[in-house]
Tab-separated table of C-alpha atoms and ligand atoms in Angstrom:
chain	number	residue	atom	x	y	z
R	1	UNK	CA	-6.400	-3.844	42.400
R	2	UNK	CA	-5.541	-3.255	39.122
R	3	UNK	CA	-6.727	-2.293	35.327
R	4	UNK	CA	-5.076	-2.984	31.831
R	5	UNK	CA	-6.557	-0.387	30.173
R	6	UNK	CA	-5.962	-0.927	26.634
R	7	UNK	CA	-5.600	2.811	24.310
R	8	UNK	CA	-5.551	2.492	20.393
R	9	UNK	CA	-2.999	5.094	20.782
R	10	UNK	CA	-1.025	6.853	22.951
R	11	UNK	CA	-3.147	10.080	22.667
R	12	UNK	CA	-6.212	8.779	22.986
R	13	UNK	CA	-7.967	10.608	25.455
R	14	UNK	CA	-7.917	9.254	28.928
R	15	UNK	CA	-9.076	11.774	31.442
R	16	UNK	CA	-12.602	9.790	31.926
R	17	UNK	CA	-11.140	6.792	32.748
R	18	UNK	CA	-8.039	8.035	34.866
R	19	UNK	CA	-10.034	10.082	36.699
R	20	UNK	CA	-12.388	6.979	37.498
R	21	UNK	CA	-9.623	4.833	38.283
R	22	UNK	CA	-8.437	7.155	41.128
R	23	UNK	CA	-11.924	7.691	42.541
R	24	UNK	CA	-11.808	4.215	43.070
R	25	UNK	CA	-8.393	4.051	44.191
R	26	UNK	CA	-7.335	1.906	41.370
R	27	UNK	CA	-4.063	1.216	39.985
R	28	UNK	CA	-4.265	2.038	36.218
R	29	UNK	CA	-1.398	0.368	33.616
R	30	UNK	CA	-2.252	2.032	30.286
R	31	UNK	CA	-1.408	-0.458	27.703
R	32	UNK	CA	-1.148	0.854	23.700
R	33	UNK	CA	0.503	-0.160	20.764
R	34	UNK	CA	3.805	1.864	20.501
R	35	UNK	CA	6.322	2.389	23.146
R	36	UNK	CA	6.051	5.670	25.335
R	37	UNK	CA	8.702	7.331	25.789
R	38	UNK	CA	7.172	7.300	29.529
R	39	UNK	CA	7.616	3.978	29.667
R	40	UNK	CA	10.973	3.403	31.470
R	41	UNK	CA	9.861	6.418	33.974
R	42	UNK	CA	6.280	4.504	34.904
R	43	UNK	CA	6.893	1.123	34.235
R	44	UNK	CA	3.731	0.162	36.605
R	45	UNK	CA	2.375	2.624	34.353
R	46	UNK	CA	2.659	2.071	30.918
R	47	UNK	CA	3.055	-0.953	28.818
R	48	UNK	CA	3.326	-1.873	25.539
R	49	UNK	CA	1.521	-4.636	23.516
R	50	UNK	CA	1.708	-6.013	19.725
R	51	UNK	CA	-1.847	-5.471	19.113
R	52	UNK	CA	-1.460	-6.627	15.476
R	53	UNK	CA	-0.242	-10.090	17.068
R	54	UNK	CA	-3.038	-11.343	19.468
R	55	UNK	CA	-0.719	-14.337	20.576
R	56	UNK	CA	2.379	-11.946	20.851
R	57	UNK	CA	-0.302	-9.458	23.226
R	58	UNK	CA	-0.706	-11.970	25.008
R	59	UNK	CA	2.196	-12.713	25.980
R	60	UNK	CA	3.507	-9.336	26.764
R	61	UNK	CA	0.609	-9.119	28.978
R	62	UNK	CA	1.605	-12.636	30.647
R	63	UNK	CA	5.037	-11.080	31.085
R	64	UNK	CA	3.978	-7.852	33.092
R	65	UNK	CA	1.450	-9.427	34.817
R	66	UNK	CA	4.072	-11.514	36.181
R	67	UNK	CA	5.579	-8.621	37.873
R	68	UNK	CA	2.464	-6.866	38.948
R	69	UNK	CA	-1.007	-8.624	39.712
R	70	UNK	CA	-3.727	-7.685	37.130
R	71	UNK	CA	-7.169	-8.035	38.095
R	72	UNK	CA	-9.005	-6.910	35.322
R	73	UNK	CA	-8.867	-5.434	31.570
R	74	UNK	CA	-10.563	-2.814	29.374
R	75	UNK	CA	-10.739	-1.941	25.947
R	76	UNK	CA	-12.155	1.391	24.411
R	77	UNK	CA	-12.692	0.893	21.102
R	78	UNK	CA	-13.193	-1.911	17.958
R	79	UNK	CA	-9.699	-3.095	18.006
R	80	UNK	CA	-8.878	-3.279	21.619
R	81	UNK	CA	-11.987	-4.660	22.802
R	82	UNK	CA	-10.536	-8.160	20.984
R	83	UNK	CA	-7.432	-7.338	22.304
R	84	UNK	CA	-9.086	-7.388	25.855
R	85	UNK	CA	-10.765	-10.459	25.077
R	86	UNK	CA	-7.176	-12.203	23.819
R	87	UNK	CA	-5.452	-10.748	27.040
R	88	UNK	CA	-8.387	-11.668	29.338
R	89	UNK	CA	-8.562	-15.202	28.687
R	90	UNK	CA	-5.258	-15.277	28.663
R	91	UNK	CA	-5.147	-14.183	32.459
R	92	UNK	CA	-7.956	-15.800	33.605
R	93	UNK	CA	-10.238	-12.396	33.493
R	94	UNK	CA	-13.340	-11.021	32.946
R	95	UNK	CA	-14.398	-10.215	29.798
R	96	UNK	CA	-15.888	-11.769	26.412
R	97	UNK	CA	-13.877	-14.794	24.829
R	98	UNK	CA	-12.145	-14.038	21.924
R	99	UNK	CA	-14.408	-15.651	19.263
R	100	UNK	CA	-17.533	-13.527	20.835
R	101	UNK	CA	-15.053	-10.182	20.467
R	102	UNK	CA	-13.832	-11.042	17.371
R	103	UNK	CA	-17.616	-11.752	15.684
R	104	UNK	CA	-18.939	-8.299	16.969
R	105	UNK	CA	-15.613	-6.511	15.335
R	106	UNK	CA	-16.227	-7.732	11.973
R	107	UNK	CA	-19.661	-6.793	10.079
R	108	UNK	CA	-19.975	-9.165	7.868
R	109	UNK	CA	-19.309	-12.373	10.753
R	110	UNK	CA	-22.015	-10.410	12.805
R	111	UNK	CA	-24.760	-10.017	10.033
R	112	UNK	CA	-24.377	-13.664	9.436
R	113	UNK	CA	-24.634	-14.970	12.930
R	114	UNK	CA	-27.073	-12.539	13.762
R	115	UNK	CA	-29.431	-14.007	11.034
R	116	UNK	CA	-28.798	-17.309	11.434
R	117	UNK	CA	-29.690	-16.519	15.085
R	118	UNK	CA	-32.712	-15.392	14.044
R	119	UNK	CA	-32.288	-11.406	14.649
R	120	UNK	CA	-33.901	-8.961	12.377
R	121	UNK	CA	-30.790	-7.152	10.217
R	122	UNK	CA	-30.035	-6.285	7.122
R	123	UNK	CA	-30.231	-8.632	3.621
R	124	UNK	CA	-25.980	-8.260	3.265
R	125	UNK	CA	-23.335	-9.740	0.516
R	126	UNK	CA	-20.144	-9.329	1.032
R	127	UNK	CA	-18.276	-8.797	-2.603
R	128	UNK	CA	-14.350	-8.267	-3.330
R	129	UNK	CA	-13.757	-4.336	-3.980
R	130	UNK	CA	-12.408	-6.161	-7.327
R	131	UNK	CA	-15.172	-6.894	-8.488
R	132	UNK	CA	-16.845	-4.992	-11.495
R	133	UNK	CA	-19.233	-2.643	-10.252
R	134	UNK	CA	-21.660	-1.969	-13.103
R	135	UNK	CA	-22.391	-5.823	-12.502
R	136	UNK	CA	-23.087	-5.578	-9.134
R	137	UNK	CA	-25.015	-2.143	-9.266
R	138	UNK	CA	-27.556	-4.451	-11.643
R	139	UNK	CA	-28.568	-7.219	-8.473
R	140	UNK	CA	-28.217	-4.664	-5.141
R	141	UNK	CA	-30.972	-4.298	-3.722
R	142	UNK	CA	-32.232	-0.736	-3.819
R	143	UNK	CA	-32.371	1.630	-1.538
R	144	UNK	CA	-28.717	-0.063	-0.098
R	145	UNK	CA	-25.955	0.687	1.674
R	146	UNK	CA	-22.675	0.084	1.135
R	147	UNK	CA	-19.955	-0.062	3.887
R	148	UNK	CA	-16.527	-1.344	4.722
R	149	UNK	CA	-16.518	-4.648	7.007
R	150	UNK	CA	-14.271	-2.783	9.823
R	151	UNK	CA	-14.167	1.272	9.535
R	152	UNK	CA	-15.759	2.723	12.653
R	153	UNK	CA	-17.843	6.565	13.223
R	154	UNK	CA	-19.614	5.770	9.671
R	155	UNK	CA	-16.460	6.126	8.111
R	156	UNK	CA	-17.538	4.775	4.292
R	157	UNK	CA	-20.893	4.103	4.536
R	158	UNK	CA	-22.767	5.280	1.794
R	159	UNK	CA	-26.548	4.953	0.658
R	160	UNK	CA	-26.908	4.265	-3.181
R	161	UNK	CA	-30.703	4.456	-4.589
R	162	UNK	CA	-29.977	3.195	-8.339
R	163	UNK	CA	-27.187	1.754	-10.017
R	164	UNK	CA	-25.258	5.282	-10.718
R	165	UNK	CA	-25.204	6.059	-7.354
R	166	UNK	CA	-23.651	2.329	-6.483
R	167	UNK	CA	-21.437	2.633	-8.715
R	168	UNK	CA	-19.996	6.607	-7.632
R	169	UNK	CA	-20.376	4.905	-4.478
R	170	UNK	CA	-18.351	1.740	-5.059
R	171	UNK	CA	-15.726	4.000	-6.409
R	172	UNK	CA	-15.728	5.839	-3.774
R	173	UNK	CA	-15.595	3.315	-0.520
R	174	UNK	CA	-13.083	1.250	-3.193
R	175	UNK	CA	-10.499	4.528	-2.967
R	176	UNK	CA	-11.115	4.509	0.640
R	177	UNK	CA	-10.326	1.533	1.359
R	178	UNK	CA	-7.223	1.269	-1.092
R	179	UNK	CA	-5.518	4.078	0.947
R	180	UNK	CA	-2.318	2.841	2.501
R	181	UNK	CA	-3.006	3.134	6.117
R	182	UNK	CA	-6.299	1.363	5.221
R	183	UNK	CA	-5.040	-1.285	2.866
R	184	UNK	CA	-2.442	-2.072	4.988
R	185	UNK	CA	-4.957	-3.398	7.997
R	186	UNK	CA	-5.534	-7.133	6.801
R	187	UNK	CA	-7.840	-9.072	4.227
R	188	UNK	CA	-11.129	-7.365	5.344
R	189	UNK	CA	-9.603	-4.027	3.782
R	190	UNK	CA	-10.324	-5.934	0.656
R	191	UNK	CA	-13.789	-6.217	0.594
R	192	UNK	CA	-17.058	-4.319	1.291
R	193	UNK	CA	-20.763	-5.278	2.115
R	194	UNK	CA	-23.583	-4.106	0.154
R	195	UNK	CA	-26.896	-4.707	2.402
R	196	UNK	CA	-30.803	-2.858	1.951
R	197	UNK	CA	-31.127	0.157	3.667
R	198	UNK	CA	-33.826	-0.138	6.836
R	199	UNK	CA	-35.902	3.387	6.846
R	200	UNK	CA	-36.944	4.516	10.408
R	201	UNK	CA	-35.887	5.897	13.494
R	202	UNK	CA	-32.347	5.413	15.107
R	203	UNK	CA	-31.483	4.186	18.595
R	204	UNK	CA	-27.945	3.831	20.303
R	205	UNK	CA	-28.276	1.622	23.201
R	206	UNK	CA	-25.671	1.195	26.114
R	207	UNK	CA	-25.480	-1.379	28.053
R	208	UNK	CA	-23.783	-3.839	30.723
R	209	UNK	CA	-23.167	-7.373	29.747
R	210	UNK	CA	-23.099	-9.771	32.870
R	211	UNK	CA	-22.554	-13.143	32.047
R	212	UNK	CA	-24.296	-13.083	29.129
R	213	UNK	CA	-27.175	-11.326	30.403
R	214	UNK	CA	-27.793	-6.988	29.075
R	215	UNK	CA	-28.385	-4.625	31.224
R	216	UNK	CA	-29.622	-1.403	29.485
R	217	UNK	CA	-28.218	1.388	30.921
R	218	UNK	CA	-29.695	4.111	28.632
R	219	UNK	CA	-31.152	4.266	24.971
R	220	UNK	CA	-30.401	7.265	22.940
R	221	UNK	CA	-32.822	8.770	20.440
R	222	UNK	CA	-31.152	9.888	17.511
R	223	UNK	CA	-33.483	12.931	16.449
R	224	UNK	CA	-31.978	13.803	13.302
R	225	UNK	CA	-33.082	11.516	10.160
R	226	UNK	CA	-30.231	9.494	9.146
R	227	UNK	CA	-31.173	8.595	5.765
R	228	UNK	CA	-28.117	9.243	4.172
R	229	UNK	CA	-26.547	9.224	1.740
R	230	UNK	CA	-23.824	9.746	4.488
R	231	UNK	CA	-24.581	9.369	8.260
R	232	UNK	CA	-22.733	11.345	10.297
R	233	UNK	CA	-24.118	11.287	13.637
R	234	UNK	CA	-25.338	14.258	15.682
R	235	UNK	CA	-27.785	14.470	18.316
R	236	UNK	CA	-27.891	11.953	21.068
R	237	UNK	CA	-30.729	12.536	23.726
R	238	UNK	CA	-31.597	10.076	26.631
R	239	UNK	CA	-34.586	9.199	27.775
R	240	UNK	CA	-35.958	7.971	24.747
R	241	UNK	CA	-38.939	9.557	23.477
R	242	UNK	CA	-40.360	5.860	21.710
R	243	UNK	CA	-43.320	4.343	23.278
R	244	UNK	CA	-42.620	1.737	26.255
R	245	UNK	CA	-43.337	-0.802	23.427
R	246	UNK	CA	-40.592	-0.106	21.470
R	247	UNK	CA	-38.101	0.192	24.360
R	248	UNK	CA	-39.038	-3.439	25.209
R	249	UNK	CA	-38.308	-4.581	21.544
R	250	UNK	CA	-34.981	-2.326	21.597
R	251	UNK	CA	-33.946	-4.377	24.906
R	252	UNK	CA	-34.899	-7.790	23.029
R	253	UNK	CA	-33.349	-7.252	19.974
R	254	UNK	CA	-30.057	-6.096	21.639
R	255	UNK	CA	-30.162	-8.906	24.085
R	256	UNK	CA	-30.783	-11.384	21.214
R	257	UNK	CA	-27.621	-10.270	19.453
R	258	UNK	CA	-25.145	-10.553	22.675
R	259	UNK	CA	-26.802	-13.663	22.793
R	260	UNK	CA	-26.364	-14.322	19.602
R	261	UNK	CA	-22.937	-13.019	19.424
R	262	UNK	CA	-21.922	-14.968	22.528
R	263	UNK	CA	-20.821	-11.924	24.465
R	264	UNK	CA	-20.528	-12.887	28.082
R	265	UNK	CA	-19.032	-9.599	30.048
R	266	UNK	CA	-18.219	-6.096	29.237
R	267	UNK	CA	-19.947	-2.864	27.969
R	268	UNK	CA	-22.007	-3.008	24.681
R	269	UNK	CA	-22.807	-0.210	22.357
R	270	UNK	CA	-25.504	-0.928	19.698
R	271	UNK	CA	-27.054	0.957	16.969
R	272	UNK	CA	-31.061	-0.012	16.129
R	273	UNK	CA	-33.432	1.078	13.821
R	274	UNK	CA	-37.213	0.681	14.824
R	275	UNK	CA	-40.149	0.894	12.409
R	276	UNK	CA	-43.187	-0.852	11.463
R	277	UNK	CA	-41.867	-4.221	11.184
R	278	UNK	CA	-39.918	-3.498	14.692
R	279	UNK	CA	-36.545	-3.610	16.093
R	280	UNK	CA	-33.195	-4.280	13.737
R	281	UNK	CA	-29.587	-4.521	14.664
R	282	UNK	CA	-27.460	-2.195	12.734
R	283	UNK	CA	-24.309	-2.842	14.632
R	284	UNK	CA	-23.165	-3.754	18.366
R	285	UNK	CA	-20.032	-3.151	19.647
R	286	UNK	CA	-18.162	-4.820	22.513
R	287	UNK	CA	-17.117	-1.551	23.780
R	288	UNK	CA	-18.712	1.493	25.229
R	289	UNK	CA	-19.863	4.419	23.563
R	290	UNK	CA	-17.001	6.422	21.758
R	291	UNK	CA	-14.822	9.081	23.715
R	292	UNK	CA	-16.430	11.845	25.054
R	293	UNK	CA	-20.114	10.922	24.243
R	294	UNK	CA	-20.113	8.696	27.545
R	295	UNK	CA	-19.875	12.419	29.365
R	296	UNK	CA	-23.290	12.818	28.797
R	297	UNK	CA	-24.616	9.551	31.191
R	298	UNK	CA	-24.155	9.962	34.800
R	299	UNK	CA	-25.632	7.422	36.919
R	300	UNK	CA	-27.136	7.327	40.777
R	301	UNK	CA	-25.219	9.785	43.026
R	302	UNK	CA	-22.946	10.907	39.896
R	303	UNK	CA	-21.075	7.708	38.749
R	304	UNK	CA	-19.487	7.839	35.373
R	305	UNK	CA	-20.244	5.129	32.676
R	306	UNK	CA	-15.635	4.655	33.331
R	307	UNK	CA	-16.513	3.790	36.584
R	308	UNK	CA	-19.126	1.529	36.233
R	309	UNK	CA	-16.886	-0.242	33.301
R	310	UNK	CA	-13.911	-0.548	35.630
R	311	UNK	CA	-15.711	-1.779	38.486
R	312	UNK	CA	-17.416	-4.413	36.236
R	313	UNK	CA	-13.965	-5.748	35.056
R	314	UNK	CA	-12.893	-5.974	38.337
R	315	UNK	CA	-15.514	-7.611	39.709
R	316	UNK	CA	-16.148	-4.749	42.283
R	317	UNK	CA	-19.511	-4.184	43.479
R	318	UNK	CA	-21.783	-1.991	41.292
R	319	UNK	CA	-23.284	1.186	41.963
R	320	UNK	CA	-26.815	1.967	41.446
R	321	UNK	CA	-27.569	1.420	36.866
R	322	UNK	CA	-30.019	3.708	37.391
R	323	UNK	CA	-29.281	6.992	35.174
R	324	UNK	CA	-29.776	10.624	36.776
R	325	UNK	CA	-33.342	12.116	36.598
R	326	UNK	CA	-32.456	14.762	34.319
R	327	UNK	CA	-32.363	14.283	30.414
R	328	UNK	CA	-29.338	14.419	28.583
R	329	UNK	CA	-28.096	15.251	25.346
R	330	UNK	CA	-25.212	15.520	23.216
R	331	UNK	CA	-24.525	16.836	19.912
R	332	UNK	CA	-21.504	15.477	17.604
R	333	UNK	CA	-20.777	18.798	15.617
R	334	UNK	CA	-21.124	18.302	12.384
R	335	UNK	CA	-18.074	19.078	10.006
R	336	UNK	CA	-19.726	22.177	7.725
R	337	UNK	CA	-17.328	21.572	4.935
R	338	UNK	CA	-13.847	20.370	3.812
R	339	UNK	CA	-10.975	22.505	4.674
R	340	UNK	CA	-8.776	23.871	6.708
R	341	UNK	CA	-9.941	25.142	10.146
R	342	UNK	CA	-9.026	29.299	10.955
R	343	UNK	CA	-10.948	29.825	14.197
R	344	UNK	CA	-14.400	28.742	15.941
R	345	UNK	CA	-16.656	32.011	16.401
R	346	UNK	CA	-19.256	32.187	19.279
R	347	UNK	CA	-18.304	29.342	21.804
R	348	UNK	CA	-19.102	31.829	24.341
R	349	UNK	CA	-22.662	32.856	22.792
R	350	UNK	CA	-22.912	28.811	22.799
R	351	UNK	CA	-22.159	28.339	26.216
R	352	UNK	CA	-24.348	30.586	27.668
R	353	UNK	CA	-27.293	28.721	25.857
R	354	UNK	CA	-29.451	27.887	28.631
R	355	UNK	CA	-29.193	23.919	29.455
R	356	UNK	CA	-26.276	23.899	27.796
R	357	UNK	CA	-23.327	21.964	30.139
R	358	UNK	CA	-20.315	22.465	28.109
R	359	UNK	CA	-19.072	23.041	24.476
R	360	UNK	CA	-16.102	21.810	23.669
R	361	UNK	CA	-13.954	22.332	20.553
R	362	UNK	CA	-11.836	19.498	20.128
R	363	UNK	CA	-10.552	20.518	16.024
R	364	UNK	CA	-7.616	22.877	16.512
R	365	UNK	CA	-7.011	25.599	14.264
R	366	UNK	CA	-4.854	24.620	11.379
R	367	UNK	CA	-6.303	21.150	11.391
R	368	UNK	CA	-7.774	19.754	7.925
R	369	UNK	CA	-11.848	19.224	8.519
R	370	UNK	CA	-12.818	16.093	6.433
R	371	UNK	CA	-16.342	15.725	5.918
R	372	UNK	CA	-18.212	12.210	5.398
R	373	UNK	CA	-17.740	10.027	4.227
R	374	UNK	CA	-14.047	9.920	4.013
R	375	UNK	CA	-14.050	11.893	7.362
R	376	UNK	CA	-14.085	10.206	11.123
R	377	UNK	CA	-13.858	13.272	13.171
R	378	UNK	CA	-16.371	15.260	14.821
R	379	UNK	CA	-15.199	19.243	15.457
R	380	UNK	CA	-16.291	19.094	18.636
R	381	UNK	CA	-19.248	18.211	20.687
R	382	UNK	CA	-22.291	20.257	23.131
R	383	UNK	CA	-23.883	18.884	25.880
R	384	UNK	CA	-26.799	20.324	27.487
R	385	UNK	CA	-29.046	18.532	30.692
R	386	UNK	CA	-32.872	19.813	30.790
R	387	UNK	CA	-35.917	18.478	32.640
R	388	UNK	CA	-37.295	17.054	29.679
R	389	UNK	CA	-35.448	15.488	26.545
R	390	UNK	CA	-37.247	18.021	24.043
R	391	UNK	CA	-35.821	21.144	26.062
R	392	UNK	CA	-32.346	19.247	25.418
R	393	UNK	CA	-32.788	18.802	22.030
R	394	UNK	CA	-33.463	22.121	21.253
R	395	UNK	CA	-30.905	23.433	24.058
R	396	UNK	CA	-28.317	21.699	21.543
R	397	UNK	CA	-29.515	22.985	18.446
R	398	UNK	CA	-29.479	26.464	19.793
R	399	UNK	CA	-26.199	26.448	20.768
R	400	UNK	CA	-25.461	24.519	17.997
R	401	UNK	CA	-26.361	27.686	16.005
R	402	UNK	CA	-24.080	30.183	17.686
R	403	UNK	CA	-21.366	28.632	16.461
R	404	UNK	CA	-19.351	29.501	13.243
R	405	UNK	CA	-17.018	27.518	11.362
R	406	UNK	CA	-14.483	29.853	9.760
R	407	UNK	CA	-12.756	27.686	7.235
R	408	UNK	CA	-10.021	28.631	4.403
K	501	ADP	P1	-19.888	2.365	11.854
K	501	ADP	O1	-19.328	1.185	12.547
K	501	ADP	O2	-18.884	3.085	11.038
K	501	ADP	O3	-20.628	3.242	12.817
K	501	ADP	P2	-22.448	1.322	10.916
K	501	ADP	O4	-22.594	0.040	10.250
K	501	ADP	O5	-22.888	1.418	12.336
K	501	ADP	O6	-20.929	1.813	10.777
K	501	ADP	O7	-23.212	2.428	10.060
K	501	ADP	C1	-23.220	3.792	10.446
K	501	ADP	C2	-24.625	4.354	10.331
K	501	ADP	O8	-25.096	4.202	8.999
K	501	ADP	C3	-25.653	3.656	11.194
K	501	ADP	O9	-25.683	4.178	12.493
K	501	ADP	C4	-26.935	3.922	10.416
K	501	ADP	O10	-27.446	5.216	10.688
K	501	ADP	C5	-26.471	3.905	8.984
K	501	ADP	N1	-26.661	2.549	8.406
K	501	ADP	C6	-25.707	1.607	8.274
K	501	ADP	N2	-26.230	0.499	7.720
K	501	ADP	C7	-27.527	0.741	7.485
K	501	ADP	C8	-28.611	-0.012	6.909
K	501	ADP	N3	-28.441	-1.242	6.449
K	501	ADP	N4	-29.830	0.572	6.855
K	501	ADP	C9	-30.029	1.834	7.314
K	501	ADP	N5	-29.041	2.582	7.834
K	501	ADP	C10	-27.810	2.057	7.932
K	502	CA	CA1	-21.955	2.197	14.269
């Protein structure tokens, strides 16, 4: 058998799903938007396609698949999971159709057929960043958030509580999105959505779509407050601490929006806030969870989330869903401040926390750390595994503070 897995670039980091692939003993074609220079050595390998041109991807995938059977396809993030959509329905596989992919990319499409559907989200108006500001910043509805239609990691999002802070914070998003590499992505790079802020606790589920109906495979609390007026992510830690209650109304609301959505097969990721008035859909994504997060979920005897993906597009039989026993945690290091990056002090000290499974420092020294919200990358991440999901917690916040930034 074998998987299209589709990269957003060449250096996106692969080991999870190679190394899946192989336990398996699948054959892996890694698909991305500019030509390797490996191509011509691997060409079972490696394979280019246009992902700015759906129809073009599509037929570049027709083309290899021509030469070599493929049985299934995978995207990792935002843009390739339409991409995967475009090139499974063009070959007949399994995966979401392209309308479905395309609805949970953009935010705006999604907040409007997610109401319409019914599902609790966010009051949202999509305005051009033309428009005048000061106007605006006199109708939002405050506490609000304002955020680009198709930036991922919280890249732009910005809480405003009054009319000065929309308007630093229009100006702001506005630059953001009038950078070149930004600007340069399509019409949506054009606008941004204004929508009330929801107070309460944060979620991430992760789930299995199987035609068309969720599995959950874990829910994530997200212990920190995000209340802005940036919201960088940190802590993840699975099982959730909520009552059984609120689980059940995290499961519904998520299944409502691939519903909704018309998602029919693939991995989800979905941010939800739950308070008083219950469960609201802050985002799904057609994808799973983002790089080396999925490192903390391990499933029966030891399965990766990869695997489980793969073997889903393929139509392989599944594993056990169930997660491990243990709790699990990771922590998306936060970027201290702006600057450039000298050297990372402690890792050891960090390490040796109890619980703690592995630090890794992904920032290099010399690189530029950009903090929110103009920044998308996290330093580095911890993961720790404990009996309970408090002992992680705090397992990642010590460790957490062994480490020092030295920036200059
Ligand atoms: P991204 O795709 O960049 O992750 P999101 O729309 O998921 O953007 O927003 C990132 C984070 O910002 C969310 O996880 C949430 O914590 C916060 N957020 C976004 N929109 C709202 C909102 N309307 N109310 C409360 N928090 C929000
Ligand atoms: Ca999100």
């Amino acid at each position: 058998m074998r998987l299209l897995l589709l990269l957003p670039t060449v250096t996106y980091r692969t080991v999870a799903f190679v190394e899946a692939a192989r336990r398996l003993g699948v054959e892996l074609t890694v698909a991305s938007e500019r030509p390797s220079t490996f191509e011509h050595a691997n060409p079972a390998g490696l394979v280019t396609l246009d992902f700015t041109d759906p129809t073009r991807a599509a037929a570049q995938a027709r083309a290899f698949a021509r030469e070599l059977p493929v049985h299934g396809v995978v995207g990792v993030d935002d843009d390739t999971a339409v991409i995967a959509a475009v090139v499974a329905e063009e070959l007949g596989l399994r995966g979401n159709s392209v309308a479905a992919a395309a609805a949970a990319r953009d935010k705006y499409q999604q907040r409007v057929l997610l109401a319409k559907a019914g599902v609790a989200v966010p009051r949202v108006e999509c305005y051009p960043i033309a428009s005048d500001s000061q106007e605006l910043a006199r109708h939002a509805p405050y506490p609000c958030v304002l955020k680009p239609l198709r930036l991922s990691a919280s890249r732009g999002v910005i809480r405003a509580d009054d009319a000065r802070e929309f308007v630093a914070a229009f100006r702001r998003l506005k630059a953001m999105l009038e950078e070149p590499e930004v600007a340069s992505c399509g019409e949506w790079a054009r606008h941004l959505l204004v929508e009330e802020f929801i107070p309460g606790r944060e979620v991430a589920v992760e789930g299995l779509v199987t035609e068309g109906r969720l599995r959950v495979l874990a829910i994530f609390d997200k212990p920190d407050p995000l209340d802005g007026p940036f919201f960088e992510e940190t802590i993840y830690v699975t099982p959730s601490r909520l009552t059984p209650a609120a689980h059940q109304e995290i499961t519904a609301c998520t299944q409502a929006t691939v519903t909704a959505l018309g998602l029919r097969d693939g991995p989800i990721h979905a941010e939800i806030r739950y308070n008083d008035e219950g469960g609201w859909l802050i985002e799904l994504a057609a994808r799973p969870i983002g790089g080396r997060c999925s490192g903390a979920l391990r499933f029966g005897a030891g399965v990766s989330l990869e695997e489980i993906v793969i073997r889903h597009a393929l139509g392989m039989e599944l594993p056990s869903l169930e997660r491990e026993g243990q709790a699990s945690g990771v922590m998306m290091i936060p970027v201290p401040r702006g600057g450039v990056l000298r050297h990372v002090r402690g890792v050891e000290e960090a390490r040796a926390v109890p619980l703690v499974d592995a630090v890794e420092i992904t920032a290099h020294p010399g690189q530029t750390l950009v903090p929110w919200p103009e920044g998308a990358r996290y330093p580095g991440f911890i993961f720790a595994k404990g009996d309970t999901p408090e002992g992680v917690e705090a397992a990642l916040r010590a460790a957490h503070g062994r480490l020092e930034f030295v920036i200059g």
